[in-house]
Coordinates of C-alpha atoms in Angstrom, one line a residue:
X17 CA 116.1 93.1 199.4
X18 CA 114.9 91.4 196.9
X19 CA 111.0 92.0 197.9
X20 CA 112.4 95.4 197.5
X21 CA 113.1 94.9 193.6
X22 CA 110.4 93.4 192.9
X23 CA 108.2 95.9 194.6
X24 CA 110.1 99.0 193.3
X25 CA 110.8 97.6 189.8
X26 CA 108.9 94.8 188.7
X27 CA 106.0 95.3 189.3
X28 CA 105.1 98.7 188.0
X29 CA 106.8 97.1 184.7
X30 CA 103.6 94.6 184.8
X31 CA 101.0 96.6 185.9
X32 CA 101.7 100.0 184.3
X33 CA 101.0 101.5 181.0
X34 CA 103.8 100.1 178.3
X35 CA 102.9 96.9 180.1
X36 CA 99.1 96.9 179.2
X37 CA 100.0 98.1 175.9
X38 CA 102.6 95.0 175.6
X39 CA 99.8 92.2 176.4
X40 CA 97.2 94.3 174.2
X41 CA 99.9 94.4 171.0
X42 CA 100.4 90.4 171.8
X43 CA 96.3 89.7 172.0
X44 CA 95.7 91.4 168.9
X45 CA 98.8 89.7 167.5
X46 CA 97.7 86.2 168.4
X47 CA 94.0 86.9 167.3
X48 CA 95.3 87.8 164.1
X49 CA 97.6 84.8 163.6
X50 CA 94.7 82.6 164.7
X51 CA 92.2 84.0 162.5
X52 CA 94.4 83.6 159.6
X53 CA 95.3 80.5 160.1
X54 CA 91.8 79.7 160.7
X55 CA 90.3 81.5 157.8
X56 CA 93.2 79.7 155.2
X57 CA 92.4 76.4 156.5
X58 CA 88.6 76.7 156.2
X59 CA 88.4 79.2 153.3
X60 CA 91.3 79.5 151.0
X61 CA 90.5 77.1 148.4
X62 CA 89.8 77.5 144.9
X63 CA 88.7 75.4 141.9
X64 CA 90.4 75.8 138.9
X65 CA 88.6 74.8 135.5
X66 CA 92.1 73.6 132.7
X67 CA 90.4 72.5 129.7
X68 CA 88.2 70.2 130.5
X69 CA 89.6 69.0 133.6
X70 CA 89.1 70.2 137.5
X71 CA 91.3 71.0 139.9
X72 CA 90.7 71.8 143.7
X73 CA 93.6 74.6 145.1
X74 CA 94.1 75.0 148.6
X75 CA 97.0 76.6 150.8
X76 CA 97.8 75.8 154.4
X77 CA 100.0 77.0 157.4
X78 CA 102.7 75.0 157.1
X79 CA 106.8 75.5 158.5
X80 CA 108.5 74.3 155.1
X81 CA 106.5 75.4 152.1
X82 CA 106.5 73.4 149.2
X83 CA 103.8 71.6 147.1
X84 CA 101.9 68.6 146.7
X85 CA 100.1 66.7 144.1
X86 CA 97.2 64.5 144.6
X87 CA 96.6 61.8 141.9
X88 CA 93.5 59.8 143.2
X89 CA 93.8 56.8 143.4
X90 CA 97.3 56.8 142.8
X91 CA 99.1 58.4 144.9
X92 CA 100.7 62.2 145.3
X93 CA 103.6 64.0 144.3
X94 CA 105.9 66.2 146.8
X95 CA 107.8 69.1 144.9
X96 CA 110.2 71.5 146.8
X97 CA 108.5 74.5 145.5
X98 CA 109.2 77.4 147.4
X99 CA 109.9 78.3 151.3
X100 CA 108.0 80.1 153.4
X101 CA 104.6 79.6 155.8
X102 CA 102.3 78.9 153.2
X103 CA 101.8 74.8 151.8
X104 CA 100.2 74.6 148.0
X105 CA 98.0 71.5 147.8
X106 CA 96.5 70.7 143.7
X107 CA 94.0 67.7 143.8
X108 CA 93.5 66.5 140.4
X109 CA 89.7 65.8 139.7
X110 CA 87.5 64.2 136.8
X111 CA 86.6 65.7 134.1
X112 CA 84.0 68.3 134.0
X113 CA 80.8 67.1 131.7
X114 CA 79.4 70.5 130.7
X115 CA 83.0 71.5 129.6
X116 CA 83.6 68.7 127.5
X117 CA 80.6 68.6 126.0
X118 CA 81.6 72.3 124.9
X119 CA 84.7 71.2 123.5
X120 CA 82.8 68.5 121.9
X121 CA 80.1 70.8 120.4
X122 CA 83.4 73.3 119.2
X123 CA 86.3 70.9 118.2
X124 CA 88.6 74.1 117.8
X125 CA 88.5 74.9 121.1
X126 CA 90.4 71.8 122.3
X127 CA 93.5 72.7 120.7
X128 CA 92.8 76.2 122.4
X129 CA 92.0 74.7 125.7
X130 CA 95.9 73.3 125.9
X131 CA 97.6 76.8 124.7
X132 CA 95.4 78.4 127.2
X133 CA 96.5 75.6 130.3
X134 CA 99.4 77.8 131.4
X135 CA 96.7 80.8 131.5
X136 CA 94.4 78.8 133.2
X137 CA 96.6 77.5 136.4
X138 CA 98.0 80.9 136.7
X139 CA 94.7 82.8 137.0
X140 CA 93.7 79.7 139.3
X141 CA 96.8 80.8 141.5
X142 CA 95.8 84.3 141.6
X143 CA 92.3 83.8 142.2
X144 CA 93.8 81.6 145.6
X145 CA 95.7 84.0 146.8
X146 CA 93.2 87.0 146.8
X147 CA 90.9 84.4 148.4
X148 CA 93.6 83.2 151.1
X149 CA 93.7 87.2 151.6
X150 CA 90.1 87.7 152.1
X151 CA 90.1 84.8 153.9
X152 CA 92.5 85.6 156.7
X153 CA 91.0 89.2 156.9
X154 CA 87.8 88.4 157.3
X155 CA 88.2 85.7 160.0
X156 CA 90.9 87.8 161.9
X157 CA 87.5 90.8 162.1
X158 CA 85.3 88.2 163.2
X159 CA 87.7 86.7 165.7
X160 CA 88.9 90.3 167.1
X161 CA 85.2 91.4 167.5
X162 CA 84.7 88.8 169.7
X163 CA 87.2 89.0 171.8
X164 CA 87.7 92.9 171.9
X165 CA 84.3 94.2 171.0
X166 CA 86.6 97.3 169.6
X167 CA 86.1 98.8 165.8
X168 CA 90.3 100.3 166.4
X169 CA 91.0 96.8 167.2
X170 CA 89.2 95.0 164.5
X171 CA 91.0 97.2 162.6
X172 CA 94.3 96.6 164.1
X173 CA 93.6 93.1 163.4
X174 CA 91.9 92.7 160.1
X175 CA 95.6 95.1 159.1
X176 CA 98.1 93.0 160.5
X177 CA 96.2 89.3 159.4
X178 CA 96.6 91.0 155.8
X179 CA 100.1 92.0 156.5
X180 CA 100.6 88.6 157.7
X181 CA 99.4 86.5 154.8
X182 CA 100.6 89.2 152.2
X183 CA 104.3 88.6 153.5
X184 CA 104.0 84.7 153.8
X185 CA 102.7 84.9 150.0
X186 CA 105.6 87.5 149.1
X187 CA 108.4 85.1 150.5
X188 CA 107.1 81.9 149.0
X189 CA 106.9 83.9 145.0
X190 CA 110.6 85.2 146.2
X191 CA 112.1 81.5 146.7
X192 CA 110.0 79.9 143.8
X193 CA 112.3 76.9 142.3
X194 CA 110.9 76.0 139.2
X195 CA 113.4 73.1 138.5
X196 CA 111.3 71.4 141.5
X197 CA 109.0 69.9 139.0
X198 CA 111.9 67.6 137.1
X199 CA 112.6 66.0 141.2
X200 CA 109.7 65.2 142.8
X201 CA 109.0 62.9 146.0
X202 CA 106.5 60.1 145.5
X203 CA 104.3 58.9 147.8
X204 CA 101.4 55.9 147.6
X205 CA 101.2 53.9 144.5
X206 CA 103.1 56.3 142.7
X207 CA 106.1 55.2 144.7
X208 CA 106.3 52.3 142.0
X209 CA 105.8 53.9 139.5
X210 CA 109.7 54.7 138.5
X211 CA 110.3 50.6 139.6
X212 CA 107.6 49.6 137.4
X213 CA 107.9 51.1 134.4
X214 CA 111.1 52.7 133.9
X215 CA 112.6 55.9 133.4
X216 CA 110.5 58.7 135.1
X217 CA 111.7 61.5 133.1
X218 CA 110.1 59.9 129.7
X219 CA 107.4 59.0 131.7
X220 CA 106.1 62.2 132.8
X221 CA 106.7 63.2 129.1
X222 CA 104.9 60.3 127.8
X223 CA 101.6 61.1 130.5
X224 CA 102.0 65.2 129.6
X225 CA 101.5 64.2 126.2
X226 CA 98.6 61.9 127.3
X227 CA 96.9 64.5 129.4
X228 CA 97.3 66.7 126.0
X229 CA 95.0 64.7 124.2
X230 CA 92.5 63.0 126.9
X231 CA 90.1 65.9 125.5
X232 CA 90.7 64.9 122.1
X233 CA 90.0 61.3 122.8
X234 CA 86.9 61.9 125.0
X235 CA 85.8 64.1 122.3
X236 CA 86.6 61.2 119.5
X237 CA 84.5 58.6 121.2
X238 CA 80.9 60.5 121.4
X239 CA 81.2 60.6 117.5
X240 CA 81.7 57.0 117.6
X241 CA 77.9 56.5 117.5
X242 CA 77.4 58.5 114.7
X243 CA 80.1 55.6 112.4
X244 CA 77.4 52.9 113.9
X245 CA 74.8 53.9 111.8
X246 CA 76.4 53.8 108.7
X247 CA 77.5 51.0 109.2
X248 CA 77.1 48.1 106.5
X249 CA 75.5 44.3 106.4
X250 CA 74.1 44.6 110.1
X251 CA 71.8 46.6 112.3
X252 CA 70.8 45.9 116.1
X253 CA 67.4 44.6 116.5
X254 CA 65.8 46.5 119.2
X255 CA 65.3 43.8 121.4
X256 CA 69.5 42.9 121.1
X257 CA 70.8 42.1 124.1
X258 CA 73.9 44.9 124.6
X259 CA 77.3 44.0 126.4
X260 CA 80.2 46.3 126.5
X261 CA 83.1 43.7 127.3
X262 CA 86.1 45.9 129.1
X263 CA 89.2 44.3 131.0
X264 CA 92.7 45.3 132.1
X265 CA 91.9 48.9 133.4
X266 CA 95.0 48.4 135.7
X267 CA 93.8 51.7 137.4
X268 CA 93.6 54.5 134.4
X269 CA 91.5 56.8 135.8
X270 CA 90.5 58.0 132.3
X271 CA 88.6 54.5 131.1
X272 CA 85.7 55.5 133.5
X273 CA 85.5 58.3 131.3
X274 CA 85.5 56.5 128.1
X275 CA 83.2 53.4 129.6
X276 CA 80.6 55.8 130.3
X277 CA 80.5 57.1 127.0
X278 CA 79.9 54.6 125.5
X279 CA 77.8 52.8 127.8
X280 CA 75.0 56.1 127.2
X281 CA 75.8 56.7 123.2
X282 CA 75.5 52.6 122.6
X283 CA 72.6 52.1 124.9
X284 CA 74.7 49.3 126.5
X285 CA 72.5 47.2 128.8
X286 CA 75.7 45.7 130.9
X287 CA 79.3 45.9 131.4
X288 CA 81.5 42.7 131.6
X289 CA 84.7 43.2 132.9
X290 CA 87.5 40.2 133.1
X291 CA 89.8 41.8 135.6
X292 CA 92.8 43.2 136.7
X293 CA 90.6 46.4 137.3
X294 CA 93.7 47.4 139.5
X295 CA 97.4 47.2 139.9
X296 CA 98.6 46.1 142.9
X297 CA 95.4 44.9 145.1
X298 CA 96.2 47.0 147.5
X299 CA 93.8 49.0 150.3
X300 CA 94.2 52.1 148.7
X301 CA 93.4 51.4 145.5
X302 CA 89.9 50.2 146.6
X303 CA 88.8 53.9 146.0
X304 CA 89.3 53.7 142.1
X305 CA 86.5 50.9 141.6
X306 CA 84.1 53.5 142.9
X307 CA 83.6 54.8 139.8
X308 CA 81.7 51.3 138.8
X309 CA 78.7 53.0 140.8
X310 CA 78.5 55.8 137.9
X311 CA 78.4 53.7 135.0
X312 CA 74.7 53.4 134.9
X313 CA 74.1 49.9 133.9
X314 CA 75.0 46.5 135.7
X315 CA 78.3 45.7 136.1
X316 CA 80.1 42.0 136.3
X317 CA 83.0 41.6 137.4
X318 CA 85.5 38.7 138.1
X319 CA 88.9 38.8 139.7
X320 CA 91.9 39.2 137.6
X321 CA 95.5 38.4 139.1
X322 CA 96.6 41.8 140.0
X323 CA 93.0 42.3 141.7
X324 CA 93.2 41.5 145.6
X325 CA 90.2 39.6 147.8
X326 CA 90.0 43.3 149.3
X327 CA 89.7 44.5 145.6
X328 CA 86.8 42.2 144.7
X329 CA 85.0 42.9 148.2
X330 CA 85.0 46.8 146.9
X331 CA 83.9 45.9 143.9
X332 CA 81.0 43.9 145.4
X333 CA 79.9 46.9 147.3
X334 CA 78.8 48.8 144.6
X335 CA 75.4 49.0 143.7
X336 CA 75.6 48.0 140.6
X337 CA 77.6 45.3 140.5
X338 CA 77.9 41.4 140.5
X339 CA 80.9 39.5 140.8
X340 CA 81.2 36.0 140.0
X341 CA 83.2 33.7 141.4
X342 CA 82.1 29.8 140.0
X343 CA 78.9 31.1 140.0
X344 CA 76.0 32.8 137.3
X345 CA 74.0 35.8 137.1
X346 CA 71.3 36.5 134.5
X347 CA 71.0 39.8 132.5
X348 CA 67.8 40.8 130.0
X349 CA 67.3 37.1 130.2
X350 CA 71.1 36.4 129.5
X351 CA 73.1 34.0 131.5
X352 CA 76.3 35.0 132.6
X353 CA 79.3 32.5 134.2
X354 CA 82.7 33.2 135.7
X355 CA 85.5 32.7 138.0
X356 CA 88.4 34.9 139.3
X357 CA 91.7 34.2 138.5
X358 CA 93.4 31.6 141.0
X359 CA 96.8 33.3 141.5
X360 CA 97.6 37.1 143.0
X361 CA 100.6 37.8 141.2
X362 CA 100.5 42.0 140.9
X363 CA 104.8 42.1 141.0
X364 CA 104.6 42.4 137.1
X365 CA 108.7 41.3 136.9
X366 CA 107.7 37.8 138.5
X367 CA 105.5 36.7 135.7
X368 CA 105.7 33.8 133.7
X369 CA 104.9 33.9 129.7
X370 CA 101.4 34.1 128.8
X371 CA 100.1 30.8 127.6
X372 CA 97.1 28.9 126.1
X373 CA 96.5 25.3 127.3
X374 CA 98.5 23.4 129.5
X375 CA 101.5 21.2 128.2
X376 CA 102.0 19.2 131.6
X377 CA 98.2 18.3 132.0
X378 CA 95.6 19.7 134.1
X379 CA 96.6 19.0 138.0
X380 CA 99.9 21.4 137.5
X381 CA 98.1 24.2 136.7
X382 CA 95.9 26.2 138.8
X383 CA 94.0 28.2 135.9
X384 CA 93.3 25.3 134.3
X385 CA 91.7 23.7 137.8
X386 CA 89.7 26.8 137.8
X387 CA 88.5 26.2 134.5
X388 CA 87.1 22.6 135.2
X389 CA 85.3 23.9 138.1
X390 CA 83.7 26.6 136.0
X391 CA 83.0 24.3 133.6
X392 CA 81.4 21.7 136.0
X393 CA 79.2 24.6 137.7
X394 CA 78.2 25.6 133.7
X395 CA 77.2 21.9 132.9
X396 CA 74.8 22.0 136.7
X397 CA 73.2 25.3 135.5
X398 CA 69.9 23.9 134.2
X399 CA 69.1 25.6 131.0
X400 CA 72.8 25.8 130.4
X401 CA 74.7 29.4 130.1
X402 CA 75.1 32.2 127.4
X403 CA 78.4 33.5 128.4
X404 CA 81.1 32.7 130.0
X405 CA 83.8 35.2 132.3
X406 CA 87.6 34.7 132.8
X407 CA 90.6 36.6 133.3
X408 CA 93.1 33.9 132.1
X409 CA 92.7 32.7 128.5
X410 CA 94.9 29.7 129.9
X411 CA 91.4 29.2 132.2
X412 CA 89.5 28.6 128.5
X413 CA 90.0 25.2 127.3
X414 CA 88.2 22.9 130.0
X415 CA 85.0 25.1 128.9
X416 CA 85.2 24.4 125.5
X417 CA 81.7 22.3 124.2
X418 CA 80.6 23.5 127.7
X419 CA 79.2 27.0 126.6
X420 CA 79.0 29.5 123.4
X421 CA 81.4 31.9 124.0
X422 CA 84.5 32.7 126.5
X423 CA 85.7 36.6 127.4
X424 CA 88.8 37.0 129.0
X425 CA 91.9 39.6 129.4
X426 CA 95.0 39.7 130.5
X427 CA 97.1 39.1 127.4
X428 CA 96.6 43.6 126.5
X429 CA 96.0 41.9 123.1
X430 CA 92.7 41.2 121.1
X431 CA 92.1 37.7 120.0
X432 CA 89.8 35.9 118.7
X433 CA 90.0 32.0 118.5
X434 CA 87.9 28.8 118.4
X435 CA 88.7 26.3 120.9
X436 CA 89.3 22.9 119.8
X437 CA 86.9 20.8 120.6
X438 CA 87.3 17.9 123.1
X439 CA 87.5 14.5 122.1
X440 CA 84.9 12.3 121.6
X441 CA 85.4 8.4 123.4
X442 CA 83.7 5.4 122.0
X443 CA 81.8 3.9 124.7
X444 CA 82.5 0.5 124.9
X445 CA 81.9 -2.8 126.6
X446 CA 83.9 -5.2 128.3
X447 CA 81.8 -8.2 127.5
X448 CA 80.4 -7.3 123.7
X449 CA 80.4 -4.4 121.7
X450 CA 77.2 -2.0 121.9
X451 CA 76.0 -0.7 118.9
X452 CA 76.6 3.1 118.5
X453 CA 74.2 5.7 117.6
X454 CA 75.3 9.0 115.8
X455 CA 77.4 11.2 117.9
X456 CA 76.0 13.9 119.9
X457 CA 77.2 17.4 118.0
X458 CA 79.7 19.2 120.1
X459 CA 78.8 22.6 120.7
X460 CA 81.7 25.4 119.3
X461 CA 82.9 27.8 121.6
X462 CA 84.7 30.8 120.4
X463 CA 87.2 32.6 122.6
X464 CA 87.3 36.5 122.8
X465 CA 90.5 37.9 124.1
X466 CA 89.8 41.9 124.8
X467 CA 92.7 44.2 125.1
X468 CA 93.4 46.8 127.9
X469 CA 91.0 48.9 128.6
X470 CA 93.6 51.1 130.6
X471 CA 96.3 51.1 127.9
X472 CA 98.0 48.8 130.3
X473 CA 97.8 51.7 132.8
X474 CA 101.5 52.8 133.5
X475 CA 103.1 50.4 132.0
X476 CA 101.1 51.2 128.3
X477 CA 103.4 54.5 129.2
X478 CA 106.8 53.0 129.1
X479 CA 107.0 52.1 124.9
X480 CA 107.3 54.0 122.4
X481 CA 104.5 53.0 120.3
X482 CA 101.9 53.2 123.2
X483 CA 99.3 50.3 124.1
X484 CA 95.9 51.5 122.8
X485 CA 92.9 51.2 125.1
X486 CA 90.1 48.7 123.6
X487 CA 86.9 47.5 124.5
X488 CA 84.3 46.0 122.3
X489 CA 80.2 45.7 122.3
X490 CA 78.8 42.8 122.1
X491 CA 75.1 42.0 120.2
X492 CA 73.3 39.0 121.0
X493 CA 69.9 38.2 119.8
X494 CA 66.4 37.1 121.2
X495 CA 68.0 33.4 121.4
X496 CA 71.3 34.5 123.2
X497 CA 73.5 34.2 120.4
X498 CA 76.0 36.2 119.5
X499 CA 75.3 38.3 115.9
X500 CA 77.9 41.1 115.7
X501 CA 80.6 42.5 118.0
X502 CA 82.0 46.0 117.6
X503 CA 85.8 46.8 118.3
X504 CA 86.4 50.1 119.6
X505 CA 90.2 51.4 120.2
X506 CA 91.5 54.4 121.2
X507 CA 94.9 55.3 119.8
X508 CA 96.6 55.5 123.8
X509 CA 99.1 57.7 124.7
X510 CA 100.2 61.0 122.6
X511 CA 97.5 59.8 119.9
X512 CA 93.8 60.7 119.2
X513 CA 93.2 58.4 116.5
X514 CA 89.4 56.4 117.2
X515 CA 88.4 53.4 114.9
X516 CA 85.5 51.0 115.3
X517 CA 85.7 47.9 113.4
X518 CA 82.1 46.3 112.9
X519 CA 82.1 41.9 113.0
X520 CA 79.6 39.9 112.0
X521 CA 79.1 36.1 112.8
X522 CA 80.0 34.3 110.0
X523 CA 80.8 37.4 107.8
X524 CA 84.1 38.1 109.4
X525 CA 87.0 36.1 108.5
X526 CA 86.7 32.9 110.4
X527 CA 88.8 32.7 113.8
X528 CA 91.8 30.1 114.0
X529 CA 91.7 27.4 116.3
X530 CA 95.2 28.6 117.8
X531 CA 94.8 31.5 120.2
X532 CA 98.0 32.7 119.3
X533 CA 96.9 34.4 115.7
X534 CA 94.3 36.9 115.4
X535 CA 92.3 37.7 112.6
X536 CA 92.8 40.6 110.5
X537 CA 90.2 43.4 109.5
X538 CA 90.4 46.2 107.9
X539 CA 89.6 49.4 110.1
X540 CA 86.5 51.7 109.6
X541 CA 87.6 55.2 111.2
X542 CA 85.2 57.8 112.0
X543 CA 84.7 60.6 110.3
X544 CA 86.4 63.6 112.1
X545 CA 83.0 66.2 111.2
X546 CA 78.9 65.3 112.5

């Protein structure tokens, strides 16, 4: 009976005509569904020019909608969007060069460029979506000629991949949630972000108004040449010896930016850089020191205490650059010492205070330990050294009378200090006294605290008054000393402000032996016009 039913009934339903028509409708359904999917993933993205900055667009297949944020190297943001089949994906890029130097050439425009932002991501929408169409379309034709080898079919399927990707489109506009943006979901480094530095809300406020004015401050910086040369009392030999002295980038992504800049406009012949290049030390921040490869000049580098072993091993890796640890390097005839910090501390609320010198002597503190051994590999280097790296100021004192001049971080604070010297003993005999010649003269070395050159990264975010981002250049003469030292800053977060203060060796008021006070000079700012 039942071979009966299956001969009477079933089988005429498989073999006969709706049937065929049945598995032709679902071939022509599946090739369609594969070819868009095929043709979104491979095809559907789009780049997206806002102001000066890049952005890559893409949209997958994907069972939940929504969008996400990528923030090399910091992480990615997860917003609840919209529903629907289709995934948004936004990777934030660098800057473009030949658009900045437009907005360079036409300061106007970069006021413009940020009225027009809104204009710009929604055209960069719309431009993905026609793609994401075309896309699917064209890869569903492809895909159905080779299976069918049919024009009707292509045509069936071509039709329904554009229905397809049309209605996915249609239902992620109709459940759009705005209010996504004030929730999102963090994910890599940005996961600390709220822990780290506060509030989120003011945050992303503080970084929207940073964004706002990156342009401005990019902009701001290639004048910066044009104060140089009208500057008073001192001009660069040609054959100075150039050093940009940067520290503290503590992951900005815009100080590569900035660094390059003024690498090119002040003919720099090396960047020092006395660490905490990163914030945390961790693997996946090992992408942002990649940029050192696109400086163009050397680049030295020692370890600050957020930076990892794994941080200074990609650093090392670059092509360009040369990190010290108790050991020297030589640039245009310049010799260069240094010597990582001792301690990993990256959990910034773990910290202890800042401090210059030791109070309990030498063998309870590690970065003064560090500093003797710098000091002893300084006094073996025959010919002695020029220049001398760390990341600690606390690390300076045992290399006081050892070398000229110490560079260091870490404080986000410029100073400028000379060391005290080190005392002088009699030498003396234990059967008569020995007559004493003249003492030896004890050389001076002057301390150079730079500030952040990452506005303190997130965390120059969290104040009000934001923490500027500083470097300084650095002019040494045929005999390796130090002339003249320019102070760049850039006003930080929300402000645009560049000023350039111009020292020269004794013509500047003279440093205080306690690290703690700074001198004071009088800014030069740039003229806003050529």
């Amino acid at each position: 009976m039942m071979r009966s039913f299956l001969t009477r009934y079933v089988r005429p339903a498989l073999t006969g005509r709706w049937a065929g028509r049945l598995r032709l409708g679902a071939t022509i359904a599946l090739v369609s569904v594969a070819g868009t999917v095929v043709g979104t993933l491979l095809l559907a993205h789009s780049e997206v020019a806002v102001g000066p900055f890049r952005a890559e667009m893409s949209v997958s297949p994907s069972f939940s909608g929504g969008t996400e944020v990528d923030i090399p190297p910091l992480g990615s943001l997860h917003l609840d969007s919209h529903s629907g089949p289709i995934h948004l994906k936004v990777n934030l890029g660098s800057l473009d060069q030949e658009r900045t130097a437009a907005l360079i050439d036409d300061p106007t425009a970069i006021s413009a460029a940020g009225q027009s932002a809104v204009d710009d991501v929604t055209q960069g929408v719309v431009k993905l979506a026609l793609r994401a169409l075309g896309a699917s379309v064209v890869t569903s034709l492809l895909l159905a000629a080779l299976v069918f080898r049919s024009s009707r079919r292509m045509a069936w399927s071509g039709t329904l991949a554009l229905a397809i990707t049309a209605g996915s489109m249609g239902l992620a506009a109709g459940t759009l949630r705005p209010d996504s943006i004030s929730e999102p979901r963090y994910e890599g480094l940005l996961v600390n972000a709220p822990a780290v530095v506060g509030d989120a809300r003011r945050i992303a406020d503080n970084y929207g108004r940073y964004a706002d004015q990156l342009s401005q401050l990019v902009s701001n910086v290639s004048r910066i040449y044009a104060t140089v040369s009208s500057l008073p009392v001192y001009e660069p030999a040609a054959n100075s010896t150039r050093i940009l002295h940067v520290s503290d980038l503590h992951l900005n992504p815009a100080s590569w930016d900035i660094i390059r800049t003024v690498v090119k406009q002040f003919d720099i012949d090396a960047v020092v850089d006395t660490g905490d290049i990163v914030d945390w030390g961790s693997s996946t921040e090992e992408t942002y020191v990649s940029e050192i490869g696109t400086i163009g000049a050397p680049y030295i580098y020692v370890r600050g205490n957020h930076d990892s072993i794994a941080i200074e091993g990609a650093v090392r890796r670059q092509p360009n650059a040369r990190v010290l640890d108790n050991t020297t390097t030589t640039i245009e005839g310049l010799t260069v010492a240094g010597i990582g910090d001792p301690e990993f501390t990256p959990d910034k609320g773990n910290q202890p205070e800042p401090v210059v010198g030791n109070a309990d002597g030498p063998s309870s503190s590690p970065l003064v330990r560090a500093g003797e051994q710098l000091a002893g590999t300084i006094e073996a280097q025959p010919g002695g050294v020029d220049l001398a790296l760390v990341h600690d100021p606390a690390m300076a004192p045992p290399l006081s009378g050892t070398v000229p001049l110490v560079l260091s971080g870490h404080l986000h604070q410029r100073r400028v200090s000379i060391l005290p010297k080190p005392p002088v003993l009699p030498l003396t005999s234990a059967s008569a006294p020995v007559p004493q010649s003249a003492p030896q003269e004890i050389m001076e070395t002057r301390l150079m605290v730079e500030g952040s050159t990452g506005g303190a990264g997130l965390r120059g975010l969290e104040k009000e008054e934001p923490t500027p981002i500083q470097m300084s250049v650095l002019y040494f003469d045929e005999q390796h000393q130090l002339k003249a030292y320019d102070d760049i800053q850039l006003g930080g977060t929300g402000k645009s402000e560049v000023t350039l203060e111009r020292k020269v060796i004794g013509q500047e008021p003279e440093p205080t032996t306690n690290p703690s006070v700074s001198s004071g000079v009088t800014p030069i700012t740039p003229r806003s016009g050529p």
